[in-house]
mmCIF file of N, CA and C in Angstrom:
data_model
loop_
_atom_site.group_PDB
_atom_site.id
_atom_site.type_symbol
_atom_site.label_atom_id
_atom_site.label_comp_id
_atom_site.label_asym_id
_atom_site.label_seq_id
_atom_site.Cartn_x
_atom_site.Cartn_y
_atom_site.Cartn_z
ATOM 1 N N UNK A 1 15.192 -18.506 -5.427
ATOM 2 C CA UNK A 1 14.852 -16.952 -5.621
ATOM 3 C C UNK A 1 14.700 -16.003 -4.071
ATOM 4 N N UNK A 2 14.022 -15.108 -3.604
ATOM 5 C CA UNK A 2 13.755 -14.579 -2.602
ATOM 6 C C UNK A 2 12.776 -13.399 -2.744
ATOM 7 N N UNK A 3 12.823 -12.955 -1.935
ATOM 8 C CA UNK A 3 12.403 -11.212 -1.515
ATOM 9 C C UNK A 3 11.671 -10.729 -1.828
ATOM 10 N N UNK A 4 10.417 -10.166 -2.578
ATOM 11 C CA UNK A 4 10.919 -9.040 -3.086
ATOM 12 C C UNK A 4 10.548 -8.150 -3.199
ATOM 13 N N UNK A 5 11.557 -7.091 -2.604
ATOM 14 C CA UNK A 5 11.002 -5.595 -1.488
ATOM 15 C C UNK A 5 11.626 -4.654 -2.286
ATOM 16 N N UNK A 6 10.319 -3.527 -2.509
ATOM 17 C CA UNK A 6 10.153 -2.555 -3.299
ATOM 18 C C UNK A 6 10.176 -0.812 -2.732
ATOM 19 N N UNK A 7 10.890 0.227 -2.239
ATOM 20 C CA UNK A 7 9.842 0.989 -1.281
ATOM 21 C C UNK A 7 9.205 1.307 -2.082
ATOM 22 N N UNK A 8 8.378 1.415 -1.473
ATOM 23 C CA UNK A 8 7.015 2.595 -1.518
ATOM 24 C C UNK A 8 6.470 3.924 -1.004
ATOM 25 N N UNK A 9 6.179 4.521 -1.813
ATOM 26 C CA UNK A 9 5.936 6.019 -0.913
ATOM 27 C C UNK A 9 4.720 5.988 -0.098
ATOM 28 N N UNK A 10 3.826 6.411 1.014
ATOM 29 C CA UNK A 10 2.980 6.457 1.104
ATOM 30 C C UNK A 10 2.343 8.412 1.907
ATOM 31 N N UNK A 11 0.950 8.335 1.374
ATOM 32 C CA UNK A 11 1.107 9.377 2.167
ATOM 33 C C UNK A 11 -0.647 8.872 2.739
ATOM 34 N N UNK A 12 -0.776 10.267 3.544
ATOM 35 C CA UNK A 12 -2.803 10.323 4.847
ATOM 36 C C UNK A 12 -3.567 11.012 3.400
ATOM 37 N N UNK A 13 -3.845 10.464 2.764
ATOM 38 C CA UNK A 13 -4.969 11.245 2.032
ATOM 39 C C UNK A 13 -5.352 12.026 2.086
ATOM 40 N N UNK A 14 -5.940 11.762 3.383
ATOM 41 C CA UNK A 14 -6.843 13.272 3.979
ATOM 42 C C UNK A 14 -6.254 14.544 4.292
ATOM 43 N N UNK A 15 -4.551 14.227 4.078
ATOM 44 C CA UNK A 15 -3.777 15.193 4.068
ATOM 45 C C UNK A 15 -4.171 16.022 2.461
ATOM 46 N N UNK A 16 -3.785 15.338 1.466
ATOM 47 C CA UNK A 16 -4.066 15.808 0.612
ATOM 48 C C UNK A 16 -4.552 16.397 -0.124
ATOM 49 N N UNK A 17 -6.286 15.906 0.252
ATOM 50 C CA UNK A 17 -7.604 16.097 0.163
ATOM 51 C C UNK A 17 -7.584 18.374 0.668
ATOM 52 N N UNK A 18 -6.614 18.242 1.998
ATOM 53 C CA UNK A 18 -6.592 19.342 2.444
ATOM 54 C C UNK A 18 -5.883 20.239 1.512
ATOM 55 N N UNK A 19 -5.047 20.198 1.255
ATOM 56 C CA UNK A 19 -3.302 20.525 0.327
ATOM 57 C C UNK A 19 -4.658 20.660 -0.935
ATOM 58 N N UNK A 20 -5.823 20.158 -1.303
ATOM 59 C CA UNK A 20 -6.450 20.607 -2.384
ATOM 60 C C UNK A 20 -7.609 21.594 -2.368
ATOM 61 N N UNK A 21 -7.422 21.917 -0.870
ATOM 62 C CA UNK A 21 -9.010 22.449 -0.343
ATOM 63 C C UNK A 21 -8.746 23.982 -0.357
ATOM 64 N N UNK A 22 -7.200 23.825 0.706
ATOM 65 C CA UNK A 22 -6.267 25.109 0.983
ATOM 66 C C UNK A 22 -6.171 25.436 1.555
ATOM 67 N N UNK A 23 -6.475 24.254 3.026
ATOM 68 C CA UNK A 23 -6.948 23.968 4.134
ATOM 69 C C UNK A 23 -5.279 24.244 5.079
ATOM 70 N N UNK A 24 -4.668 23.339 3.891
ATOM 71 C CA UNK A 24 -3.411 23.035 4.903
ATOM 72 C C UNK A 24 -1.983 23.443 3.585
ATOM 73 N N UNK A 25 -0.790 23.203 3.946
ATOM 74 C CA UNK A 25 0.603 23.502 2.493
ATOM 75 C C UNK A 25 0.753 21.689 2.636
ATOM 76 N N UNK A 26 1.623 22.013 1.065
ATOM 77 C CA UNK A 26 1.782 21.196 0.179
ATOM 78 C C UNK A 26 2.741 20.437 2.161
ATOM 79 N N UNK A 27 3.921 20.717 2.455
ATOM 80 C CA UNK A 27 5.358 20.620 3.302
ATOM 81 C C UNK A 27 4.072 19.972 4.529
ATOM 82 N N UNK A 28 2.638 20.385 4.802
ATOM 83 C CA UNK A 28 2.401 19.110 5.671
ATOM 84 C C UNK A 28 1.330 18.754 5.996
ATOM 85 N N UNK A 29 1.546 17.235 4.456
ATOM 86 C CA UNK A 29 1.104 15.842 4.176
ATOM 87 C C UNK A 29 2.372 15.759 4.991
ATOM 88 N N UNK A 30 1.704 14.412 5.800
ATOM 89 C CA UNK A 30 3.064 12.881 6.169
ATOM 90 C C UNK A 30 2.087 12.229 5.323
ATOM 91 N N UNK A 31 3.527 11.697 5.476
ATOM 92 C CA UNK A 31 4.035 10.984 4.344
ATOM 93 C C UNK A 31 5.573 10.457 5.171
ATOM 94 N N UNK A 32 6.129 8.734 3.923
ATOM 95 C CA UNK A 32 6.899 8.201 4.234
ATOM 96 C C UNK A 32 7.378 7.529 2.755
ATOM 97 N N UNK A 33 8.378 6.874 2.872
ATOM 98 C CA UNK A 33 9.152 6.215 2.140
ATOM 99 C C UNK A 33 9.436 4.519 2.850
ATOM 100 N N UNK A 34 9.275 3.938 2.513
ATOM 101 C CA UNK A 34 9.454 2.539 3.645
ATOM 102 C C UNK A 34 9.245 1.009 3.053
ATOM 103 N N UNK A 35 10.373 0.397 2.515
ATOM 104 C CA UNK A 35 10.600 -1.147 2.262
ATOM 105 C C UNK A 35 9.402 -1.691 3.046
ATOM 106 N N UNK A 36 8.797 -2.826 1.074
ATOM 107 C CA UNK A 36 8.127 -3.243 1.277
ATOM 108 C C UNK A 36 7.677 -4.892 0.689
ATOM 109 N N UNK A 37 7.113 -5.719 1.434
ATOM 110 C CA UNK A 37 7.088 -7.059 0.294
ATOM 111 C C UNK A 37 6.047 -7.183 -0.684
ATOM 112 N N UNK A 38 6.289 -7.944 -1.473
ATOM 113 C CA UNK A 38 5.236 -8.020 -3.048
ATOM 114 C C UNK A 38 5.203 -9.167 -2.669
ATOM 115 N N UNK A 39 3.614 -9.405 -1.996
ATOM 116 C CA UNK A 39 4.021 -10.812 -0.786
ATOM 117 C C UNK A 39 2.376 -11.557 -1.976
ATOM 118 N N UNK A 40 3.028 -12.126 -2.831
ATOM 119 C CA UNK A 40 1.140 -12.604 -4.113
ATOM 120 C C UNK A 40 0.919 -13.464 -3.114
ATOM 121 N N UNK A 41 0.774 -14.113 -1.873
ATOM 122 C CA UNK A 41 0.132 -14.760 -0.847
ATOM 123 C C UNK A 41 -0.580 -13.654 0.193
ATOM 124 N N UNK A 42 -0.614 -12.401 0.041
ATOM 125 C CA UNK A 42 -1.204 -12.099 0.722
ATOM 126 C C UNK A 42 -2.895 -10.931 -0.358
ATOM 127 N N UNK A 43 -3.604 -10.286 0.477
ATOM 128 C CA UNK A 43 -4.159 -10.106 -1.139
ATOM 129 C C UNK A 43 -5.051 -8.304 -0.605
ATOM 130 N N UNK A 44 -3.883 -7.302 0.767
ATOM 131 C CA UNK A 44 -4.484 -6.315 1.281
ATOM 132 C C UNK A 44 -3.169 -5.816 1.510
ATOM 133 N N UNK A 45 -2.704 -4.404 1.507
ATOM 134 C CA UNK A 45 -1.830 -3.405 2.236
ATOM 135 C C UNK A 45 -1.484 -3.401 3.476
ATOM 136 N N UNK A 46 -0.349 -4.635 3.986
ATOM 137 C CA UNK A 46 -0.321 -4.413 6.002
ATOM 138 C C UNK A 46 0.421 -3.324 5.801
ATOM 139 N N UNK A 47 0.464 -2.656 6.832
ATOM 140 C CA UNK A 47 1.357 -1.703 7.506
ATOM 141 C C UNK A 47 1.438 -2.144 8.641
ATOM 142 N N UNK A 48 2.688 -1.778 9.369
ATOM 143 C CA UNK A 48 3.502 -1.591 10.051
ATOM 144 C C UNK A 48 2.810 -0.842 11.303
ATOM 145 N N UNK A 49 1.854 -0.556 13.016
ATOM 146 C CA UNK A 49 0.903 0.093 13.646
ATOM 147 C C UNK A 49 1.991 1.207 13.240
ATOM 148 N N UNK A 50 3.300 1.592 13.282
ATOM 149 C CA UNK A 50 3.698 2.224 14.028
ATOM 150 C C UNK A 50 3.714 3.587 12.729
ATOM 151 N N UNK A 51 4.463 3.084 11.459
ATOM 152 C CA UNK A 51 4.655 3.912 10.884
ATOM 153 C C UNK A 51 2.638 4.148 10.509
ATOM 154 N N UNK A 52 1.322 3.617 10.108
ATOM 155 C CA UNK A 52 0.563 3.961 10.566
ATOM 156 C C UNK A 52 0.115 5.308 11.360
ATOM 157 N N UNK A 53 0.439 5.220 12.586
ATOM 158 C CA UNK A 53 0.649 6.599 13.353
ATOM 159 C C UNK A 53 1.717 7.658 12.993
ATOM 160 N N UNK A 54 2.724 7.723 12.320
ATOM 161 C CA UNK A 54 3.676 8.428 11.947
ATOM 162 C C UNK A 54 2.703 9.098 10.682
ATOM 163 N N UNK A 55 1.644 8.653 9.496
ATOM 164 C CA UNK A 55 0.849 8.672 8.694
ATOM 165 C C UNK A 55 -0.213 8.774 8.720
ATOM 166 N N UNK A 56 -0.744 9.068 10.313
ATOM 167 C CA UNK A 56 -1.500 10.619 11.060
ATOM 168 C C UNK A 56 -3.059 8.671 10.330
ATOM 169 N N UNK A 57 -3.086 7.923 10.204
ATOM 170 C CA UNK A 57 -4.199 7.153 9.226
ATOM 171 C C UNK A 57 -5.895 6.761 10.805
ATOM 172 N N UNK A 58 -6.182 7.012 10.721
ATOM 173 C CA UNK A 58 -7.101 6.377 11.982
ATOM 174 C C UNK A 58 -7.922 4.876 11.526
ATOM 175 N N UNK A 59 -8.322 4.293 12.826
ATOM 176 C CA UNK A 59 -9.180 2.696 11.345
ATOM 177 C C UNK A 59 -10.459 3.295 10.918
ATOM 178 N N UNK A 60 -10.517 2.456 10.040
ATOM 179 C CA UNK A 60 -11.284 3.057 9.087
ATOM 180 C C UNK A 60 -13.146 1.604 9.186
ATOM 181 N N UNK A 61 -12.465 0.328 9.789
ATOM 182 C CA UNK A 61 -13.077 -0.839 9.720
ATOM 183 C C UNK A 61 -11.466 -1.812 10.657
ATOM 184 N N UNK A 62 -12.445 -3.184 10.055
ATOM 185 C CA UNK A 62 -11.885 -4.373 11.026
ATOM 186 C C UNK A 62 -11.978 -5.074 10.128
ATOM 187 N N UNK A 63 -10.863 -6.867 10.899
ATOM 188 C CA UNK A 63 -10.832 -7.244 9.094
ATOM 189 C C UNK A 63 -9.986 -8.684 9.975
ATOM 190 N N UNK A 64 -11.376 -9.672 9.828
ATOM 191 C CA UNK A 64 -10.248 -11.259 10.194
ATOM 192 C C UNK A 64 -9.519 -11.483 9.587
ATOM 193 N N UNK A 65 -8.016 -11.985 9.679
ATOM 194 C CA UNK A 65 -6.933 -12.317 9.313
ATOM 195 C C UNK A 65 -7.053 -13.046 8.994
ATOM 196 N N UNK A 66 -6.042 -14.691 8.920
ATOM 197 C CA UNK A 66 -5.721 -16.115 9.115
ATOM 198 C C UNK A 66 -4.283 -16.284 8.854
ATOM 199 N N UNK A 67 -3.711 -17.075 9.619
ATOM 200 C CA UNK A 67 -2.589 -16.563 9.216
ATOM 201 C C UNK A 67 -1.624 -18.670 8.434
ATOM 202 N N UNK A 68 0.085 -17.816 8.036
ATOM 203 C CA UNK A 68 0.327 -19.688 7.990
ATOM 204 C C UNK A 68 -0.392 -20.558 8.441
ATOM 205 N N UNK A 69 -0.259 -20.599 9.808
ATOM 206 C CA UNK A 69 -0.687 -21.670 10.442
ATOM 207 C C UNK A 69 -2.014 -22.075 11.777
ATOM 208 N N UNK A 70 -2.895 -21.030 10.512
ATOM 209 C CA UNK A 70 -4.558 -21.747 10.917
ATOM 210 C C UNK A 70 -4.739 -20.814 11.107
ATOM 211 N N UNK A 71 -4.245 -20.022 12.757
ATOM 212 C CA UNK A 71 -4.830 -19.125 13.403
ATOM 213 C C UNK A 71 -5.486 -18.009 12.898
ATOM 214 N N UNK A 72 -6.486 -17.909 13.497
ATOM 215 C CA UNK A 72 -6.800 -16.271 12.938
ATOM 216 C C UNK A 72 -7.143 -15.171 13.878
ATOM 217 N N UNK A 73 -7.076 -14.310 13.369
ATOM 218 C CA UNK A 73 -7.254 -12.820 14.651
ATOM 219 C C UNK A 73 -7.752 -11.705 14.257
ATOM 220 N N UNK A 74 -8.962 -11.206 14.851
ATOM 221 C CA UNK A 74 -9.050 -9.365 14.394
ATOM 222 C C UNK A 74 -8.521 -8.896 14.091
ATOM 223 N N UNK A 75 -7.328 -7.366 12.385
ATOM 224 C CA UNK A 75 -7.301 -7.433 12.746
ATOM 225 C C UNK A 75 -7.428 -5.010 12.065
ATOM 226 N N UNK A 76 -6.753 -4.143 12.762
ATOM 227 C CA UNK A 76 -7.809 -3.202 12.744
ATOM 228 C C UNK A 76 -7.462 -2.731 11.135
ATOM 229 N N UNK A 77 -8.413 -2.065 10.907
ATOM 230 C CA UNK A 77 -8.047 -1.584 9.245
ATOM 231 C C UNK A 77 -7.586 -0.108 8.893
ATOM 232 N N UNK A 78 -7.049 0.785 8.459
ATOM 233 C CA UNK A 78 -6.898 2.202 8.566
ATOM 234 C C UNK A 78 -6.844 3.026 6.935
ATOM 235 N N UNK A 79 -6.699 4.051 7.697
ATOM 236 C CA UNK A 79 -7.031 4.598 5.969
ATOM 237 C C UNK A 79 -7.989 6.258 6.573
ATOM 238 N N UNK A 80 -8.182 6.325 4.776
ATOM 239 C CA UNK A 80 -7.112 6.152 3.650
ATOM 240 C C UNK A 80 -6.044 6.757 3.746
ATOM 241 N N UNK A 81 -5.053 5.934 2.535
ATOM 242 C CA UNK A 81 -3.957 6.864 2.571
ATOM 243 C C UNK A 81 -3.477 6.330 0.776
ATOM 244 N N UNK A 82 -2.618 6.504 0.058
ATOM 245 C CA UNK A 82 -2.398 7.047 -0.843
ATOM 246 C C UNK A 82 -1.359 6.181 -1.363
ATOM 247 N N UNK A 83 -0.570 5.110 -1.483
ATOM 248 C CA UNK A 83 0.624 4.090 -2.189
ATOM 249 C C UNK A 83 1.081 4.783 -3.619
ATOM 250 N N UNK A 84 2.363 4.593 -3.684
ATOM 251 C CA UNK A 84 3.071 4.824 -5.298
ATOM 252 C C UNK A 84 4.352 3.541 -4.790
ATOM 253 N N UNK A 85 4.443 2.974 -5.467
ATOM 254 C CA UNK A 85 4.711 2.177 -6.357
ATOM 255 C C UNK A 85 5.662 2.151 -7.809
ATOM 256 N N UNK A 86 7.126 3.283 -8.114
ATOM 257 C CA UNK A 86 8.035 3.527 -8.774
ATOM 258 C C UNK A 86 7.290 4.817 -9.655
ATOM 259 N N UNK A 87 6.135 4.540 -10.685
ATOM 260 C CA UNK A 87 5.227 5.667 -11.260
ATOM 261 C C UNK A 87 3.612 5.602 -11.177
ATOM 262 N N UNK A 88 3.170 4.668 -10.512
ATOM 263 C CA UNK A 88 1.979 3.997 -10.887
ATOM 264 C C UNK A 88 1.551 4.769 -9.426
ATOM 265 N N UNK A 89 0.314 4.877 -8.827
ATOM 266 C CA UNK A 89 0.231 5.358 -7.553
ATOM 267 C C UNK A 89 -1.601 4.733 -7.630
ATOM 268 N N UNK A 90 -1.725 5.073 -6.181
ATOM 269 C CA UNK A 90 -3.815 4.632 -6.253
ATOM 270 C C UNK A 90 -4.234 4.695 -4.199
ATOM 271 N N UNK A 91 -4.880 5.205 -4.219
ATOM 272 C CA UNK A 91 -5.748 4.660 -2.806
ATOM 273 C C UNK A 91 -6.761 3.439 -3.161
ATOM 274 N N UNK A 92 -5.432 3.684 -1.050
ATOM 275 C CA UNK A 92 -5.991 2.208 -0.619
ATOM 276 C C UNK A 92 -6.170 2.397 1.229
ATOM 277 N N UNK A 93 -6.437 1.273 2.038
ATOM 278 C CA UNK A 93 -6.527 1.181 2.493
ATOM 279 C C UNK A 93 -5.783 0.888 3.366
ATOM 280 N N UNK A 94 -6.106 0.515 5.157
ATOM 281 C CA UNK A 94 -4.481 -0.914 5.205
ATOM 282 C C UNK A 94 -4.955 -1.963 6.321
ATOM 283 N N UNK A 95 -4.616 -3.136 6.310
ATOM 284 C CA UNK A 95 -4.598 -3.711 7.007
ATOM 285 C C UNK A 95 -3.329 -3.530 8.404
ATOM 286 N N UNK A 96 -4.172 -3.243 9.561
ATOM 287 C CA UNK A 96 -2.732 -1.979 10.803
ATOM 288 C C UNK A 96 -1.896 -4.515 11.325
ATOM 289 N N UNK A 97 -0.251 -3.967 11.293
ATOM 290 C CA UNK A 97 0.301 -4.709 12.011
ATOM 291 C C UNK A 97 1.217 -4.671 12.983
ATOM 292 N N UNK A 98 1.652 -5.361 13.274
ATOM 293 C CA UNK A 98 1.757 -5.016 15.220
ATOM 294 C C UNK A 98 3.268 -4.063 14.966
ATOM 295 N N UNK A 99 3.961 -3.181 15.647
ATOM 296 C CA UNK A 99 5.612 -2.246 15.300
ATOM 297 C C UNK A 99 6.256 -3.292 14.746
ATOM 298 N N UNK A 100 7.187 -2.946 13.260
ATOM 299 C CA UNK A 100 8.396 -3.321 14.071
ATOM 300 C C UNK A 100 7.637 -5.061 13.130
ATOM 301 N N UNK A 101 6.900 -5.423 11.909
ATOM 302 C CA UNK A 101 6.539 -6.250 11.165
ATOM 303 C C UNK A 101 6.926 -5.429 10.075
ATOM 304 N N UNK A 102 7.447 -6.175 8.854
ATOM 305 C CA UNK A 102 7.091 -6.575 7.613
ATOM 306 C C UNK A 102 6.200 -5.471 6.700
ATOM 307 N N UNK A 103 6.230 -4.675 5.761
ATOM 308 C CA UNK A 103 5.330 -3.876 5.324
ATOM 309 C C UNK A 103 4.837 -4.479 4.429
ATOM 310 N N UNK A 104 3.730 -5.186 4.090
ATOM 311 C CA UNK A 104 2.705 -6.049 2.193
ATOM 312 C C UNK A 104 2.330 -5.714 1.626
ATOM 313 N N UNK A 105 2.510 -6.028 0.218
ATOM 314 C CA UNK A 105 2.302 -5.291 -0.642
ATOM 315 C C UNK A 105 1.182 -6.841 -0.594
ATOM 316 N N UNK A 106 0.373 -6.468 -0.831
ATOM 317 C CA UNK A 106 -0.820 -7.628 -1.213
ATOM 318 C C UNK A 106 -1.102 -7.719 -2.960
ATOM 319 N N UNK A 107 -2.287 -8.152 -3.437
ATOM 320 C CA UNK A 107 -2.632 -8.488 -4.661
ATOM 321 C C UNK A 107 -3.457 -7.255 -5.413
ATOM 322 N N UNK A 108 -4.327 -6.853 -4.107
ATOM 323 C CA UNK A 108 -5.057 -5.086 -4.503
ATOM 324 C C UNK A 108 -5.027 -4.324 -5.306
ATOM 325 N N UNK A 109 -3.252 -3.666 -3.954
ATOM 326 C CA UNK A 109 -2.486 -3.002 -4.942
ATOM 327 C C UNK A 109 -1.633 -4.032 -6.014
ATOM 328 N N UNK A 110 -1.149 -4.768 -6.098
ATOM 329 C CA UNK A 110 -0.743 -5.541 -7.654
ATOM 330 C C UNK A 110 -1.639 -5.211 -8.838
ATOM 331 N N UNK A 111 -2.759 -5.698 -8.283
ATOM 332 C CA UNK A 111 -3.865 -6.221 -9.971
ATOM 333 C C UNK A 111 -3.548 -4.308 -10.492
ATOM 334 N N UNK A 112 -4.591 -3.312 -8.605
ATOM 335 C CA UNK A 112 -4.656 -2.017 -9.224
ATOM 336 C C UNK A 112 -3.573 -1.595 -9.710
ATOM 337 N N UNK A 113 -3.012 -1.823 -9.932
ATOM 338 C CA UNK A 113 -1.228 -1.224 -9.846
ATOM 339 C C UNK A 113 -0.906 -1.495 -12.101
ATOM 340 N N UNK A 114 -1.435 -3.230 -12.022
ATOM 341 C CA UNK A 114 -1.122 -4.003 -12.443
ATOM 342 C C UNK A 114 0.115 -3.945 -12.892
ATOM 343 N N UNK A 115 1.083 -4.679 -11.782
ATOM 344 C CA UNK A 115 2.312 -4.751 -10.949
ATOM 345 C C UNK A 115 2.432 -5.917 -12.114
ATOM 346 N N UNK A 116 3.448 -6.526 -11.761
ATOM 347 C CA UNK A 116 3.854 -8.233 -11.826
ATOM 348 C C UNK A 116 4.980 -9.213 -10.911
ATOM 349 N N UNK A 117 4.597 -9.308 -10.345
ATOM 350 C CA UNK A 117 5.891 -10.090 -9.396
ATOM 351 C C UNK A 117 6.948 -11.038 -10.049
ATOM 352 N N UNK A 118 8.179 -10.839 -10.168
ATOM 353 C CA UNK A 118 8.211 -11.455 -11.257
ATOM 354 C C UNK A 118 9.941 -11.994 -9.227
ATOM 355 N N UNK A 119 9.656 -13.627 -9.534
ATOM 356 C CA UNK A 119 11.007 -13.576 -8.113
ATOM 357 C C UNK A 119 11.697 -14.128 -9.112
ATOM 358 N N UNK A 120 12.897 -14.230 -9.933
ATOM 359 C CA UNK A 120 12.951 -15.401 -11.112
ATOM 360 C C UNK A 120 14.037 -13.734 -10.153
ATOM 361 N N UNK A 121 13.738 -12.706 -10.702
ATOM 362 C CA UNK A 121 14.796 -11.114 -10.735
ATOM 363 C C UNK A 121 14.464 -10.774 -9.371
ATOM 364 N N UNK A 122 13.550 -10.735 -8.821
ATOM 365 C CA UNK A 122 13.213 -9.882 -7.292
ATOM 366 C C UNK A 122 12.084 -8.056 -7.469
ATOM 367 N N UNK A 123 12.016 -8.206 -9.245
ATOM 368 C CA UNK A 123 11.595 -7.490 -8.877
ATOM 369 C C UNK A 123 10.041 -7.115 -9.139
ATOM 370 N N UNK A 124 9.925 -5.686 -8.656
ATOM 371 C CA UNK A 124 8.008 -5.500 -9.144
ATOM 372 C C UNK A 124 8.034 -4.141 -10.055
ATOM 373 N N UNK A 125 7.398 -5.305 -11.141
ATOM 374 C CA UNK A 125 7.298 -4.414 -12.496
ATOM 375 C C UNK A 125 6.436 -3.521 -12.934
ATOM 376 N N UNK A 126 5.576 -2.791 -13.801
ATOM 377 C CA UNK A 126 4.236 -2.721 -14.817
ATOM 378 C C UNK A 126 4.140 -4.052 -15.503
ATOM 379 N N UNK A 127 3.997 -4.907 -15.744
ATOM 380 C CA UNK A 127 2.916 -5.478 -17.095
ATOM 381 C C UNK A 127 3.580 -5.150 -18.256
ATOM 382 N N UNK A 128 4.627 -5.794 -19.088
ATOM 383 C CA UNK A 128 4.828 -5.270 -20.848
ATOM 384 C C UNK A 128 3.815 -5.232 -21.316
ATOM 385 N N UNK A 129 2.415 -5.610 -21.624
ATOM 386 C CA UNK A 129 1.290 -5.316 -22.317
ATOM 387 C C UNK A 129 1.068 -2.757 -21.854
ATOM 388 N N UNK A 130 1.588 -3.189 -20.380
ATOM 389 C CA UNK A 130 0.785 -1.923 -20.169
ATOM 390 C C UNK A 130 1.761 -0.955 -19.441
ATOM 391 N N UNK A 131 3.079 -0.630 -19.909
ATOM 392 C CA UNK A 131 4.595 -0.304 -19.958
ATOM 393 C C UNK A 131 4.082 1.367 -18.797
ATOM 394 N N UNK A 132 3.033 2.275 -19.750
ATOM 395 C CA UNK A 132 2.696 3.296 -19.491
ATOM 396 C C UNK A 132 2.023 3.608 -17.894
ATOM 397 N N UNK A 133 0.730 3.250 -18.715
ATOM 398 C CA UNK A 133 -0.368 2.895 -17.030
ATOM 399 C C UNK A 133 -0.972 1.987 -17.237
ATOM 400 N N UNK A 134 -1.415 1.582 -15.926
ATOM 401 C CA UNK A 134 -2.427 0.614 -15.921
ATOM 402 C C UNK A 134 -3.333 0.480 -17.127
ATOM 403 N N UNK A 135 -3.502 -1.176 -17.069
ATOM 404 C CA UNK A 135 -4.331 -1.837 -18.614
ATOM 405 C C UNK A 135 -5.175 -2.332 -17.290
ATOM 406 N N UNK A 136 -6.468 -1.942 -17.624
ATOM 407 C CA UNK A 136 -8.020 -2.424 -16.806
ATOM 408 C C UNK A 136 -8.309 -3.923 -16.808
ATOM 409 N N UNK A 137 -8.250 -5.215 -16.926
ATOM 410 C CA UNK A 137 -9.039 -6.253 -18.278
ATOM 411 C C UNK A 137 -10.056 -5.885 -17.673
ATOM 412 N N UNK A 138 -11.641 -5.848 -18.533
ATOM 413 C CA UNK A 138 -13.040 -5.935 -17.145
ATOM 414 C C UNK A 138 -14.035 -7.573 -18.208
#
């Protein structure tokens, strides 16, 4: 088994809103495409500080993170941004981790986009019963 690494598209959600309102041109939206690890043990999306800076995201909150070794640390939360994995996208915020760290896709994103982590085949794919769009279970 190994890591599940997928390409994700990220864009500044506030820039997208400004385009929709006619204040920015589509070409001015700050965006990037990066590899990210699907981490079933993580809760939120985590992005390196340099990616957050490139997207022009602002700190909106902070959160206490507990690491695998038991340490706890307060980390900034930045946003808002849009994430797209394959054909599915959603608005979200992200935890800001040090520059050079891996980007992590946590459970909140996987659940909202209705994606399944298949460690055997190292893929992150839509749930079989909802191949065309996310299925929300209430």
